Coordinates of C-alpha atoms (C1' of nucleotides) in Angstrom, one line a residue:
Chain A
M30 CA -10.5 0.2 0.0
V31 CA -9.7 2.9 -2.5
K32 CA -6.3 3.7 -3.8
T33 CA -5.1 7.3 -3.3
L34 CA -2.1 9.3 -4.5
G35 CA 0.3 9.4 -1.7
T36 CA 3.5 11.4 -2.3
P37 CA 4.1 14.3 0.1
R38 CA 3.9 16.7 -2.8
H39 CA 0.6 15.4 -3.9
Q40 CA -0.8 15.5 -0.4
S41 CA 0.4 19.0 -0.1
L42 CA -1.2 19.9 -3.4
I43 CA -4.6 18.7 -2.5
A44 CA -4.4 20.1 1.0
M45 CA -3.9 23.5 -0.7
L46 CA -6.8 23.0 -3.0
V47 CA -9.1 22.2 -0.1
E48 CA -7.8 25.2 1.8
K49 CA -8.2 27.5 -1.1
R50 CA -11.7 26.3 -1.8
E51 CA -12.7 26.7 1.8
A52 CA -11.1 30.2 1.9
S53 CA -13.1 31.1 -1.1
G54 CA -16.3 30.1 0.6
L55 CA -17.3 27.7 -2.1
T56 CA -18.7 24.2 -1.5
Q57 CA -17.6 21.2 -3.5
T58 CA -20.9 21.4 -5.3
Q59 CA -20.5 25.0 -6.2
L60 CA -16.9 24.5 -7.4
A61 CA -18.0 21.5 -9.4
T62 CA -20.7 23.5 -11.1
R63 CA -18.2 26.2 -12.1
L64 CA -15.9 23.5 -13.5
G65 CA -18.7 21.9 -15.3
E66 CA -18.3 18.7 -13.3
Y67 CA -20.0 16.8 -10.6
Q68 CA -19.5 17.2 -6.8
S69 CA -18.0 13.7 -6.7
F70 CA -15.4 14.9 -9.1
V71 CA -14.2 17.5 -6.7
A72 CA -14.5 15.0 -3.8
R73 CA -12.3 12.6 -5.7
L74 CA -9.8 15.4 -6.5
E75 CA -9.6 16.5 -2.9
S76 CA -9.3 13.0 -1.5
G77 CA -6.4 12.1 -3.8
Q78 CA -8.4 9.6 -5.8
R79 CA -7.7 11.5 -9.0
R80 CA -4.6 13.1 -10.4
V81 CA -4.6 16.8 -11.0
D82 CA -3.9 17.8 -14.5
V83 CA -1.8 20.9 -15.2
I84 CA -4.5 22.7 -17.2
E85 CA -7.2 21.8 -14.7
F86 CA -4.9 23.2 -12.0
I87 CA -4.8 26.6 -13.8
D88 CA -8.6 26.6 -14.1
L89 CA -8.9 25.8 -10.4
A90 CA -6.6 28.6 -9.6
N91 CA -8.6 31.0 -11.6
I92 CA -11.9 30.0 -10.0
L93 CA -10.5 29.9 -6.5
G94 CA -8.6 33.1 -6.8
F95 CA -5.0 32.1 -6.2
D96 CA -1.9 32.5 -8.3
P97 CA -1.0 29.1 -9.9
A98 CA 2.6 30.1 -10.6
A99 CA 3.2 31.0 -7.0
A100 CA 1.6 27.8 -5.9
I101 CA 3.8 25.8 -8.2
K102 CA 6.8 27.6 -6.9
R103 CA 5.9 26.6 -3.3
L104 CA 5.2 23.1 -4.3
S105 CA 8.4 22.6 -6.2
A106 CA 10.3 23.8 -3.2
E107 CA 8.9 21.0 -1.1
P108 CA 10.6 17.7 -0.5
N109 CA 10.0 14.9 -3.0
Chain B
M4 CA -7.6 6.9 -34.8
V5 CA -6.3 7.9 -31.4
K6 CA -7.9 10.6 -29.2
T7 CA -5.8 13.5 -28.2
L8 CA -6.1 16.4 -25.7
G9 CA -7.0 19.4 -27.8
T10 CA -7.3 22.6 -26.0
P11 CA -5.0 25.4 -27.1
R12 CA -3.4 25.5 -23.6
H13 CA -2.8 21.8 -23.7
Q14 CA -1.3 22.0 -27.1
S15 CA 0.9 24.8 -25.9
L16 CA 1.9 22.9 -22.9
I17 CA 3.1 19.9 -24.8
A18 CA 4.8 22.0 -27.4
M19 CA 6.8 23.5 -24.6
L20 CA 7.7 20.1 -23.2
V21 CA 9.0 18.9 -26.6
E22 CA 10.9 22.1 -27.1
K23 CA 12.5 21.9 -23.6
R24 CA 13.4 18.3 -24.1
E25 CA 15.0 19.0 -27.4
A26 CA 16.8 22.0 -26.0
S27 CA 18.2 19.9 -23.2
G28 CA 19.6 17.4 -25.8
L29 CA 17.7 14.5 -24.3
T30 CA 16.0 11.8 -26.4
Q31 CA 12.6 10.5 -25.4
T32 CA 14.3 7.3 -24.3
Q33 CA 16.7 9.2 -22.1
L34 CA 14.0 11.3 -20.5
A35 CA 11.9 8.3 -20.0
T36 CA 14.7 6.6 -18.2
R37 CA 15.2 9.5 -15.9
L38 CA 11.5 9.5 -15.1
G39 CA 11.5 5.8 -14.5
E40 CA 9.1 5.3 -17.5
Y41 CA 9.1 3.9 -21.0
Q42 CA 9.9 5.8 -24.1
S43 CA 6.3 5.3 -25.2
F44 CA 5.2 7.1 -22.1
V45 CA 7.1 10.2 -23.2
A46 CA 5.8 9.8 -26.8
R47 CA 2.3 9.7 -25.5
L48 CA 2.8 12.7 -23.3
E49 CA 4.2 14.7 -26.2
S50 CA 1.5 13.7 -28.6
G51 CA -1.3 14.7 -26.3
Q52 CA -2.5 11.1 -25.7
R53 CA -2.0 11.4 -21.9
R54 CA -2.8 14.2 -19.5
V55 CA 0.1 15.9 -17.7
D56 CA -0.2 15.7 -13.9
V57 CA 0.9 18.7 -11.8
I58 CA 3.5 16.8 -9.9
E59 CA 4.8 15.1 -13.0
F60 CA 5.1 18.5 -14.6
I61 CA 7.4 19.7 -11.7
D62 CA 9.5 16.6 -12.1
L63 CA 9.8 17.2 -15.8
A64 CA 10.8 20.8 -15.2
N65 CA 13.5 19.6 -12.8
I66 CA 14.9 17.1 -15.3
L67 CA 14.6 19.4 -18.3
G68 CA 16.0 22.4 -16.5
F69 CA 13.2 24.9 -16.7
D70 CA 11.3 26.9 -14.1
P71 CA 7.9 25.3 -13.6
A72 CA 6.4 28.4 -12.0
A73 CA 7.5 30.6 -14.9
A74 CA 6.1 28.1 -17.3
I75 CA 2.8 28.0 -15.5
K76 CA 2.7 31.8 -15.5
R77 CA 3.1 31.8 -19.3
L78 CA 0.6 29.1 -19.8
S79 CA -2.1 30.8 -17.7
A80 CA -1.6 34.0 -19.6
E81 CA -2.7 32.2 -22.8
P82 CA -6.2 32.1 -24.1
N83 CA -8.4 29.3 -22.9
Chain C
dC13 C1' -36.0 13.7 20.1
dA14 C1' -37.4 13.6 15.2
dA15 C1' -37.0 15.3 10.9
dG16 C1' -35.0 18.2 7.5
dT17 C1' -31.0 20.3 5.3
dC18 C1' -26.4 21.0 3.9
dG19 C1' -22.0 19.5 2.7
dT20 C1' -18.9 15.7 2.0
dA21 C1' -17.6 10.9 1.3
dT22 C1' -18.2 6.6 -0.8
dC23 C1' -20.1 3.0 -3.7
dT24 C1' -21.2 0.8 -8.3
dG25 C1' -20.8 -0.7 -12.9
dA26 C1' -19.7 1.1 -17.2
dA27 C1' -16.7 3.8 -20.1
dT28 C1' -12.4 5.7 -20.8
dT29 C1' -7.5 6.0 -20.2
dT30 C1' -3.1 4.3 -19.3
dA31 C1' 0.4 0.9 -19.3
dA32 C1' 4.1 -2.3 -21.0
dG33 C1' 6.2 -4.1 -24.5
dA34 C1' 6.7 -4.9 -29.3
dT35 C1' 7.1 -3.2 -33.6
dA36 C1' 6.7 0.0 -37.4
dA37 C1' 8.2 4.2 -39.6
dC38 C1' 11.2 7.9 -40.3
dT39 C1' 15.9 10.1 -40.6
dG40 C1' 20.5 10.9 -41.6
dG41 C1' 25.0 9.0 -42.2
dA42 C1' 28.5 5.6 -44.0
Chain D
dT17 C1' 21.4 0.5 -49.7
dC18 C1' 22.0 -0.7 -44.9
dC19 C1' 22.3 0.4 -40.4
dA20 C1' 21.6 2.9 -36.0
dG21 C1' 19.2 6.1 -33.5
dT22 C1' 14.9 8.2 -32.6
dT23 C1' 10.1 8.7 -32.5
dA24 C1' 5.3 7.0 -33.5
dT25 C1' 1.9 3.5 -33.2
dC26 C1' -0.2 -0.8 -32.1
dT27 C1' -2.3 -4.4 -28.9
dT28 C1' -4.6 -6.0 -25.0
dA29 C1' -4.7 -6.2 -20.2
dA30 C1' -4.9 -3.4 -16.2
dA31 C1' -6.0 0.7 -13.9
dT32 C1' -8.3 5.0 -13.6
dT33 C1' -12.2 7.9 -14.2
dC34 C1' -16.8 8.8 -14.6
dA35 C1' -22.0 9.8 -13.7
dG36 C1' -25.1 9.1 -10.6
dA37 C1' -26.9 7.4 -6.5
dT38 C1' -26.7 7.0 -1.9
dA39 C1' -24.8 7.1 2.7
dC40 C1' -22.9 9.7 6.3
dG41 C1' -22.2 13.4 9.7
dA42 C1' -23.0 17.8 11.6
dC43 C1' -26.4 21.4 12.5
dT44 C1' -30.7 23.4 13.1
dT45 C1' -35.4 23.8 14.2
dG46 C1' -39.9 22.4 15.9

DNA sequence: CAAGTCGTATCTGAATTTAAGATAACTGGA
DNA sequence: TCCAGTTATCTTAAATTCAGATACGACTTG
């Protein structure tokens, strides 16, 4: 039984990451390669087993083609 | 000899956190209390000994009174 | 149905990071 | 100098993270 990060905001964050990756047509493996990481890294991120660092988040936004500032704005408007 | 996070962006991020905390007139101890953490937690954050989580960053922005989205925008405009 | 492929999830043990709490070090004022 | 407030650093246990392997599930094709 693995521990995951459970606040609503964190759930919302990782839901968005998954959504954006899928919208971009990348697989976990492809995204991982662009990040210089392993597929299991992305899997852990997306399953809430690993915290998302601010700088990593910006990198993810660049790769996945979304605006990190807008995403943060939406996130910070959410409860919690 | 302690390991620190060294990318320019990360340096810039933590420089901003320090600046905002000081501008807000809070001590590390006061900020830590509001975060529900110890003073050494804030010290480690501000000295680059600990990564800054996205959600934590939003919390910090709320406490320190800056706009997290604007901060992310500035950060993502920087090199690296 | 069997076998292969593709994508994602999960496991393992080791390495790294983080934490609490204590304490040291620095700073400015009386 | 002494003290009080603030920040930095240390220690060691606990928690997280990692690479890599492997399992799983959905699809496809013969």
